[in-house]
Structures are given as structure tokens and as C-alpha cells.
mmCIF file of C-alpha atoms in Angstrom:
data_model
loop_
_atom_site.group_PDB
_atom_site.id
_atom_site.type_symbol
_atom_site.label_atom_id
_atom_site.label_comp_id
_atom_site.label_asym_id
_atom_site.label_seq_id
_atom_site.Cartn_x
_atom_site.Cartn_y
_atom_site.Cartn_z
ATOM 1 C CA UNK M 23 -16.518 4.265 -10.503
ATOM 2 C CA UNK M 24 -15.686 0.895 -8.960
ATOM 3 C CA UNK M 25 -19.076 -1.131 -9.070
ATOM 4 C CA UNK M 26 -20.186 -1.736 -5.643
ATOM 5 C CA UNK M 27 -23.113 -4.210 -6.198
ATOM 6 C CA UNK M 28 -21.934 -7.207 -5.562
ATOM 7 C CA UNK M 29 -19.059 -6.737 -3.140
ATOM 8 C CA UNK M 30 -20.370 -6.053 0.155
ATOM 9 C CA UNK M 31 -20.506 -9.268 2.282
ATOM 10 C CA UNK M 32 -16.475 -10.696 3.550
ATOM 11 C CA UNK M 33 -15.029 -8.796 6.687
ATOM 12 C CA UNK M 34 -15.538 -5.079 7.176
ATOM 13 C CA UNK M 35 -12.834 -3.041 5.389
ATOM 14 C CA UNK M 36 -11.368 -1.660 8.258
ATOM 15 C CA UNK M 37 -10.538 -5.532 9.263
ATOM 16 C CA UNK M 38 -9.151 -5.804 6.106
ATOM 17 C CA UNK M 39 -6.822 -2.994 5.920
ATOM 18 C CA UNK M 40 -5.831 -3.688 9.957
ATOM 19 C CA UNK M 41 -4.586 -6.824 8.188
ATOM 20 C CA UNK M 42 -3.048 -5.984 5.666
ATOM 21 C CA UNK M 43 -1.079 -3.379 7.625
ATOM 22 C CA UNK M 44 0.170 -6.254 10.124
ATOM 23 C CA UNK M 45 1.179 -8.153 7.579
ATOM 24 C CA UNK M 46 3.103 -4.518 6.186
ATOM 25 C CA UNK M 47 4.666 -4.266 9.173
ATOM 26 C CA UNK M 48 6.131 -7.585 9.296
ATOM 27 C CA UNK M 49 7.522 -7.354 5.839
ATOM 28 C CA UNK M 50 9.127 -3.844 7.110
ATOM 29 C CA UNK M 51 10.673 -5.357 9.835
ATOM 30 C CA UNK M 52 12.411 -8.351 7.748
ATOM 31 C CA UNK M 53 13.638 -4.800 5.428
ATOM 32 C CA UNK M 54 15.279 -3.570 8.579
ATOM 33 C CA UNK M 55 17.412 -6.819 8.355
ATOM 34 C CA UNK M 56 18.102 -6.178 4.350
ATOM 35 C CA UNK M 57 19.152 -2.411 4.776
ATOM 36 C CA UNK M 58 22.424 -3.319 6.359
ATOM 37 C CA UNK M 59 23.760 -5.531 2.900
ATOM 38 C CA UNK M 60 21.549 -3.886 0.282
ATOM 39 C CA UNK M 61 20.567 -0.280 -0.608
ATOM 40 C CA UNK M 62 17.259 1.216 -0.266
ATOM 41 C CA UNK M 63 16.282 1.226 -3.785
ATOM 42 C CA UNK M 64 17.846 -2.691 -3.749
ATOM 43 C CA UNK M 65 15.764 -3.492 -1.406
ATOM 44 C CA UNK M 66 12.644 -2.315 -3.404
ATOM 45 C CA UNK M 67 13.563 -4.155 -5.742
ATOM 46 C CA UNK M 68 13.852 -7.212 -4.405
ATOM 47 C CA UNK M 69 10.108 -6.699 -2.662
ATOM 48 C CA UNK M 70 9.129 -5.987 -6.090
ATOM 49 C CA UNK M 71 10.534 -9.215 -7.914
ATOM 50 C CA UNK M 72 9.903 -11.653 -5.210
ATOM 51 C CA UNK M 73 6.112 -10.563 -5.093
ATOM 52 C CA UNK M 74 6.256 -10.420 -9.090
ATOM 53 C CA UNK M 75 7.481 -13.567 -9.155
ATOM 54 C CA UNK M 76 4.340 -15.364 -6.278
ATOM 55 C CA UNK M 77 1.190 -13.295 -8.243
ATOM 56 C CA UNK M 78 2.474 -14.709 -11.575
ATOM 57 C CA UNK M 79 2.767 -18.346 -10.558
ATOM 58 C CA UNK M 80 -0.624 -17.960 -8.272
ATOM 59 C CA UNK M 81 -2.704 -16.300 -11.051
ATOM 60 C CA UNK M 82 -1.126 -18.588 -13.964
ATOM 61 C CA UNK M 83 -1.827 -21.813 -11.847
ATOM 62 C CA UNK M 84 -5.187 -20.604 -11.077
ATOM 63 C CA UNK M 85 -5.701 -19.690 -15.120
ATOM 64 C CA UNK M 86 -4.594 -23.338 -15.324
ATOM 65 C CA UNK M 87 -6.805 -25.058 -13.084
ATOM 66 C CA UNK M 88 -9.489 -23.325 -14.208
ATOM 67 C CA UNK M 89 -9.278 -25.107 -17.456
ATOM 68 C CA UNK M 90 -10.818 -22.396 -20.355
ATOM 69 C CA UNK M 91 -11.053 -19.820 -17.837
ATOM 70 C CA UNK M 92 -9.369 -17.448 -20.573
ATOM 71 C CA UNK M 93 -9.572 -13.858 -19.727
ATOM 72 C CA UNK M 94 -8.215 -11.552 -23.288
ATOM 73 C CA UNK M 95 -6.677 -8.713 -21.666
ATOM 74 C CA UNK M 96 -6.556 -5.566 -24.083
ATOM 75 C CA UNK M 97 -3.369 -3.381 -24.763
ATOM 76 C CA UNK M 98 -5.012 -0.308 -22.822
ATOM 77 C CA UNK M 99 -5.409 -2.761 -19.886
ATOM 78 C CA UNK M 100 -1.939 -4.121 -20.194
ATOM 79 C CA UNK M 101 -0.712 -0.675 -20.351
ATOM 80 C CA UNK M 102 -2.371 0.652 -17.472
ATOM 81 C CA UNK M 103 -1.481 -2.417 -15.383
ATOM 82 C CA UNK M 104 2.352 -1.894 -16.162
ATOM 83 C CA UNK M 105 1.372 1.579 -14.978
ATOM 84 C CA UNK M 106 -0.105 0.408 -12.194
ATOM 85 C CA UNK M 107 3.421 -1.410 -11.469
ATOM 86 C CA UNK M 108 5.471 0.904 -12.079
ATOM 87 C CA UNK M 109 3.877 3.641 -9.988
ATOM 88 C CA UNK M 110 3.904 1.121 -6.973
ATOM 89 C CA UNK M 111 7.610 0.197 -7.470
ATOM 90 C CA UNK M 112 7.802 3.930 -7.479
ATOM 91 C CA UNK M 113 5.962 4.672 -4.250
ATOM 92 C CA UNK M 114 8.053 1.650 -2.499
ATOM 93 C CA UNK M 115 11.512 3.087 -3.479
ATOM 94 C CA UNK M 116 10.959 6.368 -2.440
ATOM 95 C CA UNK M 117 9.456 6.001 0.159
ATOM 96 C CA UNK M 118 12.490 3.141 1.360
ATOM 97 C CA UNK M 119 14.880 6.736 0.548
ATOM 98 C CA UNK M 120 13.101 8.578 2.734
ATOM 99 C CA UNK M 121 13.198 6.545 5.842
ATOM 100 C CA UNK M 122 16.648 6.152 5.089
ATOM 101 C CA UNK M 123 17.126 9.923 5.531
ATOM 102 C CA UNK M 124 14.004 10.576 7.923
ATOM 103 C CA UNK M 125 12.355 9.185 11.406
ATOM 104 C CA UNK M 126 10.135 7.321 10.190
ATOM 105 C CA UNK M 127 7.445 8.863 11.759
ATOM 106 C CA UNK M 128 8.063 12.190 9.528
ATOM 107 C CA UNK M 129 8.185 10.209 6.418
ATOM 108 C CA UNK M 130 4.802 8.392 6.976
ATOM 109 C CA UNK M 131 2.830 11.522 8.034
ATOM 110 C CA UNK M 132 3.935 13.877 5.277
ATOM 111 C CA UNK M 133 3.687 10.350 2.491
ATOM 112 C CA UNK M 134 -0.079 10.632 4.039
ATOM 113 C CA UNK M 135 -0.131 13.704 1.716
ATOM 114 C CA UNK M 136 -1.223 11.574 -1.070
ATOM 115 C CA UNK M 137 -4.424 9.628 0.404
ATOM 116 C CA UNK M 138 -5.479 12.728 1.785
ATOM 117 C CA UNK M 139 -5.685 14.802 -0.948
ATOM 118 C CA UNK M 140 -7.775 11.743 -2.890
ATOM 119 C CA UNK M 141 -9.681 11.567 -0.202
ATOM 120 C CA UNK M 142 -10.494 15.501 -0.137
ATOM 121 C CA UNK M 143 -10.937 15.252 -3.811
ATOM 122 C CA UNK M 144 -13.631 12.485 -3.814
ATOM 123 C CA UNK M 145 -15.693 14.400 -0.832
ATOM 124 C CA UNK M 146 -18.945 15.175 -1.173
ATOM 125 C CA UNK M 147 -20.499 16.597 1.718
ATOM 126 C CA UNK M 148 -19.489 18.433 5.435
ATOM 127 C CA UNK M 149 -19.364 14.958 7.050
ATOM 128 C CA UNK M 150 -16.893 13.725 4.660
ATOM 129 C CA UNK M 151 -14.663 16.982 5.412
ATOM 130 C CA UNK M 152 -15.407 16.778 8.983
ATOM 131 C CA UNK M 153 -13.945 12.910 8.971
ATOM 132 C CA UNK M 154 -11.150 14.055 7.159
ATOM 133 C CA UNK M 155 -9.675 16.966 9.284
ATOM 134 C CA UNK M 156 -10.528 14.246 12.004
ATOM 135 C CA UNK M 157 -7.988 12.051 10.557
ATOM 136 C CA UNK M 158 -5.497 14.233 9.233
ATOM 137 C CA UNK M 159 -5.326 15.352 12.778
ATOM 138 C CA UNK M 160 -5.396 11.778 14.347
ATOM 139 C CA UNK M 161 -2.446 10.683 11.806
ATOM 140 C CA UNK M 162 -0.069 14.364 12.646
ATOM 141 C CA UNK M 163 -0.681 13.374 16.279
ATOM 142 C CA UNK M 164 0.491 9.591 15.609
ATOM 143 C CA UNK M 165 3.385 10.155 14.023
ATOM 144 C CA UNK M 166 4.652 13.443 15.727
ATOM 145 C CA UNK M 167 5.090 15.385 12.423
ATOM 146 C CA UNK M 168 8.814 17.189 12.497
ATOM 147 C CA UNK M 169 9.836 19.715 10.161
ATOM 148 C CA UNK M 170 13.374 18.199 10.776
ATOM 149 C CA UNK M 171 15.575 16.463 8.759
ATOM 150 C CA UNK M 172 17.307 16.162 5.644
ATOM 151 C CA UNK M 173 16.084 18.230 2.806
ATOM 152 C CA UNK M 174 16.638 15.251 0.442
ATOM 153 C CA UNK M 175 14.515 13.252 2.865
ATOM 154 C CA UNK M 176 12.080 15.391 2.704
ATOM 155 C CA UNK M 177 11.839 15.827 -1.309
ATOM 156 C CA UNK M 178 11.809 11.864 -1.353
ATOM 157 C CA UNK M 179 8.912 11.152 1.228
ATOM 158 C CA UNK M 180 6.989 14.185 -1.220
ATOM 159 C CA UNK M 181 7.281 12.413 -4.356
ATOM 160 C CA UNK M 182 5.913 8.960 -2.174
ATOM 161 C CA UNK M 183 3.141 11.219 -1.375
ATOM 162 C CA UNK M 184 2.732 11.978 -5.214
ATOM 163 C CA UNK M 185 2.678 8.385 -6.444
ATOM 164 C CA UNK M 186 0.374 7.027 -3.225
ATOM 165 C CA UNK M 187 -1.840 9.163 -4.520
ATOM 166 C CA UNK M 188 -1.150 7.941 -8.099
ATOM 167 C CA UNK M 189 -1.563 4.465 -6.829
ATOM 168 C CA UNK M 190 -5.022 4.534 -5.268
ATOM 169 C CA UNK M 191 -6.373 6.482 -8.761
ATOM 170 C CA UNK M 192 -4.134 3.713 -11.060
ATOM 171 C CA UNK M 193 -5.389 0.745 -8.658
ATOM 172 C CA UNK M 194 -8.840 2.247 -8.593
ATOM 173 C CA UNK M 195 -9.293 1.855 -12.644
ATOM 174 C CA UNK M 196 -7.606 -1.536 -12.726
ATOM 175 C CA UNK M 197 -10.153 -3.018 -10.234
ATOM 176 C CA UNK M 198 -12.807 -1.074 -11.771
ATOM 177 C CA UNK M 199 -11.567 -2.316 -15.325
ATOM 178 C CA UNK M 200 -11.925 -5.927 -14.119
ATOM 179 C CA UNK M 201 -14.980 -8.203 -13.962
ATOM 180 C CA UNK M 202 -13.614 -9.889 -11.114
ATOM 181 C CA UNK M 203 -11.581 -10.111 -8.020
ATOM 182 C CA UNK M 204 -9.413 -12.471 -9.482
ATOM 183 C CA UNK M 205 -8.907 -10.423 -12.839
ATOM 184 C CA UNK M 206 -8.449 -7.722 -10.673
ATOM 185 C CA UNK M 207 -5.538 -9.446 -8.997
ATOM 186 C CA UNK M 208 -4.040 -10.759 -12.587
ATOM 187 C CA UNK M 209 -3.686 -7.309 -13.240
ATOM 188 C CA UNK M 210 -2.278 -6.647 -10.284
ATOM 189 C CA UNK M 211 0.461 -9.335 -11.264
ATOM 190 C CA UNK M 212 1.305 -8.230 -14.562
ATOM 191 C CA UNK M 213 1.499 -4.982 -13.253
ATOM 192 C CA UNK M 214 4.591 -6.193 -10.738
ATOM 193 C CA UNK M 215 6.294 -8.279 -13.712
ATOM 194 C CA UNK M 216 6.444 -5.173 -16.003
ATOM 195 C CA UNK M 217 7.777 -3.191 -13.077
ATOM 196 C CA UNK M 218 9.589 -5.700 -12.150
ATOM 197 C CA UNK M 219 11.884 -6.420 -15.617
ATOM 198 C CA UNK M 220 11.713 -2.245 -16.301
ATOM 199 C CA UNK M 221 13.392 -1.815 -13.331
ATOM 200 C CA UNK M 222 15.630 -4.862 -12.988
ATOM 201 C CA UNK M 223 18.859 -2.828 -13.100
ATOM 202 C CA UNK M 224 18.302 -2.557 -9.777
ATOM 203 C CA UNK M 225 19.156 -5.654 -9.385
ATOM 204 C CA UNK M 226 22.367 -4.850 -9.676
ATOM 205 C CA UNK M 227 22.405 -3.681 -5.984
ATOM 206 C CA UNK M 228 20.674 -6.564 -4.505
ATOM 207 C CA UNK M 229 24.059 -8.537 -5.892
ATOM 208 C CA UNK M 230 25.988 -9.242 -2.393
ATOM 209 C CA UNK M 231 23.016 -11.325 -1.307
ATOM 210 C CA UNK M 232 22.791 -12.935 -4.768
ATOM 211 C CA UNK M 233 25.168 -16.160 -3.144
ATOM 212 C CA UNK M 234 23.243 -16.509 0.227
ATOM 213 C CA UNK M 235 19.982 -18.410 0.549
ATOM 214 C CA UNK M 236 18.614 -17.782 3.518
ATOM 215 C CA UNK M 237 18.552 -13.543 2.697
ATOM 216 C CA UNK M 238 17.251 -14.358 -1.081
ATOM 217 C CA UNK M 239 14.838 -16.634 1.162
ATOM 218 C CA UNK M 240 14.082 -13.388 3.430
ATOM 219 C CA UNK M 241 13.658 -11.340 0.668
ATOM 220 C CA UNK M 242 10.699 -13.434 -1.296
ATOM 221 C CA UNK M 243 9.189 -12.988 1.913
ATOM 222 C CA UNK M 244 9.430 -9.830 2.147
ATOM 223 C CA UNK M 245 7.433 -9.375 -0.919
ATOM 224 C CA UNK M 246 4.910 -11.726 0.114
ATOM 225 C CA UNK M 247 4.284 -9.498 3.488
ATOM 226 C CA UNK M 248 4.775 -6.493 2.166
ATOM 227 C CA UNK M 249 3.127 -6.896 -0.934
ATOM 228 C CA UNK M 250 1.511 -9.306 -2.058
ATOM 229 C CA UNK M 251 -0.770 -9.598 1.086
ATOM 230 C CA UNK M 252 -1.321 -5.815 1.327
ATOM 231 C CA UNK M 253 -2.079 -5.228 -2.261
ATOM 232 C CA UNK M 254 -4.228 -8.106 -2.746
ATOM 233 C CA UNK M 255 -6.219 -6.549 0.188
ATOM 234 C CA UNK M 256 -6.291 -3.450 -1.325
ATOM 235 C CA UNK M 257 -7.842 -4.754 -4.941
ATOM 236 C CA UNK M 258 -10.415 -6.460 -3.045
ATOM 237 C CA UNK M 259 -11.430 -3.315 -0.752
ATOM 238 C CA UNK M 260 -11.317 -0.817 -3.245
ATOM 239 C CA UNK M 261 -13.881 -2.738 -5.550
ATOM 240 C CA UNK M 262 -15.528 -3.208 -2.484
ATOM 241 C CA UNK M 263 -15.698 1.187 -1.218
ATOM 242 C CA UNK M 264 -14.562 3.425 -3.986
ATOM 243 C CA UNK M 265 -10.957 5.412 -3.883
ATOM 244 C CA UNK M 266 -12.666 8.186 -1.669
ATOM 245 C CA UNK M 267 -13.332 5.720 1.033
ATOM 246 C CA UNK M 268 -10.518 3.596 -0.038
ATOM 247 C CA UNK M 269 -7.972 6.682 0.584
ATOM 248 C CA UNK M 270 -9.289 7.390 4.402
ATOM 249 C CA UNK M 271 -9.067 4.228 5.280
ATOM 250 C CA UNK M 272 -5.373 4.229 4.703
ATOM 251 C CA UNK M 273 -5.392 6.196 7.575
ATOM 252 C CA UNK M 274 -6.044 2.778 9.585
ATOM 253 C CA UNK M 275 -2.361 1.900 8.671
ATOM 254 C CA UNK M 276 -0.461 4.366 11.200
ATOM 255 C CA UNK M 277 -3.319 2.935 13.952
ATOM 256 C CA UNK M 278 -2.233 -0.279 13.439
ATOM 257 C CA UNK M 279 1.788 0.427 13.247
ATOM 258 C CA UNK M 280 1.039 2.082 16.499
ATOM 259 C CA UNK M 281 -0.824 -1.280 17.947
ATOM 260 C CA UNK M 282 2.133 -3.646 16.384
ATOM 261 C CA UNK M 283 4.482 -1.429 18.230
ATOM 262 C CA UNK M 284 2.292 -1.520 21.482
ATOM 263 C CA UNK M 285 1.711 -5.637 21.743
ATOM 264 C CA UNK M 286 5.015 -6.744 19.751
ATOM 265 C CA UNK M 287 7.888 -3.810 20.892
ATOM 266 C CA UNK M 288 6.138 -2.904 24.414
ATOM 267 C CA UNK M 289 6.049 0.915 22.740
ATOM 268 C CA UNK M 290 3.470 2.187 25.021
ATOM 269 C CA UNK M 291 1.946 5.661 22.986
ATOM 270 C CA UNK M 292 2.080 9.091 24.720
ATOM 271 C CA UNK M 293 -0.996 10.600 25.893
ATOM 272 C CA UNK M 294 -0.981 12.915 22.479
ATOM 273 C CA UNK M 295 -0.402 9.705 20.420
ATOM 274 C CA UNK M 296 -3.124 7.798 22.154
ATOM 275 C CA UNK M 297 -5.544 11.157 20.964
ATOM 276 C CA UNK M 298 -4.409 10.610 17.654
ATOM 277 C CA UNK M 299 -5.370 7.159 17.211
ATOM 278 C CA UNK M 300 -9.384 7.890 18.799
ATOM 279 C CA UNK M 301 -9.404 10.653 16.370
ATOM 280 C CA UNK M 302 -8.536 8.639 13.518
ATOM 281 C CA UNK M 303 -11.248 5.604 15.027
ATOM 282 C CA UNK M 304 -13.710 8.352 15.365
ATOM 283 C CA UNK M 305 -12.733 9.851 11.899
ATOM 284 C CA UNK M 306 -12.706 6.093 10.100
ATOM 285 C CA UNK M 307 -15.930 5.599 11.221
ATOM 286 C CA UNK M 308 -18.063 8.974 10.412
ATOM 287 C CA UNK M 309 -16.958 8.395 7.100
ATOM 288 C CA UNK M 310 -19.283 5.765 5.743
ATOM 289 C CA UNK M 311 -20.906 4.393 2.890
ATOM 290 C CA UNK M 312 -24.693 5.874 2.344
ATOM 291 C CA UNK M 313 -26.681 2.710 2.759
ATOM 292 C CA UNK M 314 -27.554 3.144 -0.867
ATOM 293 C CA UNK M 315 -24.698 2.436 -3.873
ATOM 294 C CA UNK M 316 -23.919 5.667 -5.675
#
């Protein structure tokens, strides 16, 4: 279990995940720009590397600066880092095939498969059920779940689903593993790298932007909003609340798509959307912490 003792003061989780998904969202709109040159899976990718590339240079500059900080990182925590990776590069290019096939609304609410079921598995008690079917409901309602669609679609946003879930177990151990935030994040980093080179065929893809700066430029930030940011927030939450907790509070990501669209794209939510987001408020919230670490 992830320890819990010494984690609790910072911003509320919530605030951490609404900022995290901002930042998501941001990085998914520079995508949009990317899908027109650059495949899906190319795409991924290129998230993938350019984040690889800013958690290696961050965590070996702050190894450096440290001065004898030296952290000896086992081959079972090696391996399950490059697990860790791999099973986020995954999630990311599935989930990119999906929306290429889906609305994205479809792909996001049945990809919410995967947190759910974590979260279901790590309840304990009515009231965590109860704030569950609260936000299951409040994220169908959000994104207008369709049964529509491309089969192929539909087998792609299933296996996202599959390896969310895998990454909130995976990320759960390698924050757990870790005495720190910070070696937390390290493993975090090698995690991308290893993904990163084991999947650099990819690359391939990503080749008629290889010659233009300003999209290689768009790119790096794209990992650096979409991932970086995100996942960094994620390491430091789930040592923070557990997977259980962790995994319903991913529901906050839809609620704040939905918000982003509102303020930024004047995409004012129907009165059945607008239900769904107080029942996933109302389902966030009844799902807390007992005042005393388990």
C-alpha cells in the first residue's frame, strides 16, 4: 500500500488532478494539430519521446546538483519501471486509435472502464459503492455514452480501458516502491526512456515532420502537457491517496474537459451533462479518506 504518513499537506488532490487535466487538455489540443501530418500511433510516439527526453534531463540534473544524492535502483525496480512505460505508451496509443475511429466522447466513457473497475476493486464499504455508481453515472451522462461507431474503435478504446487500469496498479507500486517523490518521479523517467527506445520504430511515422522545427517544437510540448505535467501529478497524488482513491478521482478529468470546453470553446453543457458533472462533484467528494491512515 502506498504509505500515506507523510504526504498529506500541498493542495487537495482534486486541485491537483483539475490541473493536471488542464494541462491534458492543452497537450490534446496541440495533437489535433499533429493528426493531420502524422498517424495516431506517430503521434504517441512523439508524446512519449519528447516527455522521455524532459524527465531524463530534469531528474539527471537534479541527481547532479544534488551532489552524492545516489539512489541504487534494483533490476526488479528497473523492470517494473520499463513496465510502467510501456503500459503508458500503451494506454496513449490506443487510446489516440480510438478517437481516431470514435467521438471522443464514446472513447473516454467506455476507456473509464479501467479506473472504475480499480476503483470497485479497492472498495471497502457501501459509501465507497454508493460514490462509485455516483460517478459512473456522472461520467455516462458527461460524455453521452453511444453504442455507435466503428467496431475497431470500439476494440481499441477497450484495450485503453485494460492498460488505464494497468497503469494506476503499475504506477501505484512504483510510487509505493520509492522513498520519495522525487525517486518516484526517476522512475517515472526511466520508465518513458525504456518505452520510449522499445517502441522507437514508431518513429518511423513521425518522419514528415522530422525537417520542420516548429512541429518537432510542438511536439516536445506536447509531451510536456500531456505528460509530463499529468503524470508527475499523478506520482505525487497517488503516494499521497492510495489507487482506490487515486482511480475515482480520475473521474475529475471528464469534469474538467467539460469546464475547458465551457470557458475556452464557449461549449455550454446540456441540462443532462450539467447532472453529470454534480453527480461526479457529489460522488468525488463522498468518497474520502477515513481521518485515520489505513
Amino acid at each position: 500500500m502506498v504509505s500515506r504518513s507523510s504526504t498529506t499537506s500541498g493542495p487537495p488532490a482534486p486541485l491537483l488532478f483539475v490541473l493536471g487535466g488542464a494541462s491534458m487538455y492543452v497537450g490534446a489540443a496541440l495533437a489535433v494539430g499533429l493528426f493531420d501530418r502524422v498517424s495516431p500511433a506517430g503521434v504517441a510516439w512523439l508524446r512519449l519521446a519528447g516527455a522521455a527526453v524532459v524527465l531524463a534531463v530534469w531528474r539527471l540534473a537534479a541527481r547532479w546538483f544534488a551532489r552524492g544524492d545516489r539512489v541504487r535502483w534494483s533490476r526488479r525496480r528497473v523492470v517494473l519501471a520499463g513496465a510502467f512505460g510501456l503500459v503508458t505508451a500503451g494506454m496513449n496509443i490506443v487510446f489516440y486509435e480510438a478517437i481516431a475511429r470514435l467521438p471522443l466522447g464514446t472513447a473516454v466513457a467506455v476507456e473509464f472502464a479501467g479506473p472504475v473497475l480499480v476503483a470497485a476493486l479497492g472498495s471497502r464499504s457501501r459509501r465507497d459503492w454508493s460514490a462509485l455508481a455516483l460517478v459512473v453515472l456522472g461520467v455516462a451522462l458527461i460524455a453521452d455514452v453511444r453504442l455507435e461507431g466503428s467496431p475497431a474503435g470500439v476494440v481499441f478504446a477497450l484495450l485503453a480501458a485494460l492498460l488505464w487500469a494497468g497503469y494506476i496498479v503499475l504506477g501505484a507500486r512504483v510510487s509505493s516502491g520509492s522513498g520519495s517523490t522525487g525517486e518516484g518521479i526517476d522512475g517515472l523517467a526511466i520508465g518513458f526512456v525504456v518505452a520510449a527506445v522499445v517502441l522507437s520504430p514508431l518513429a518511423l511515422t513521425a518522419a514528415p515532420i522530422a525537417g520542420e522545427p516548429v512541429l518537432l517544437g510542438t511536439a516536445l510540448a506536447l509531451g510536456v502537457l500531456s505528460s509530463v505535467v499529468p503524470y508527475v501529478l499523478d506520482q505525487v497524488v497517488l503516494r499521497r491517496v492510495g489507487r482506490a482513491r487515486f482511480a475515482l478521482l480520475l473521474a475529475l478529468l471528464p469534469l474538467t474537459a467539460t469546464v475547458v470546453g465551457l470557458v475556452g470553446l464557449a461549449q455550454v453543457p446540456a441540462p443532462l451533462e450539467a447532472v453529470g458533472i454534480a453527480a461526479v462533484i457529489v460522488g468525488v467528494a463522498l468518497r474520502r479518506e477515513p481521518a485515520a491512515a489505513d
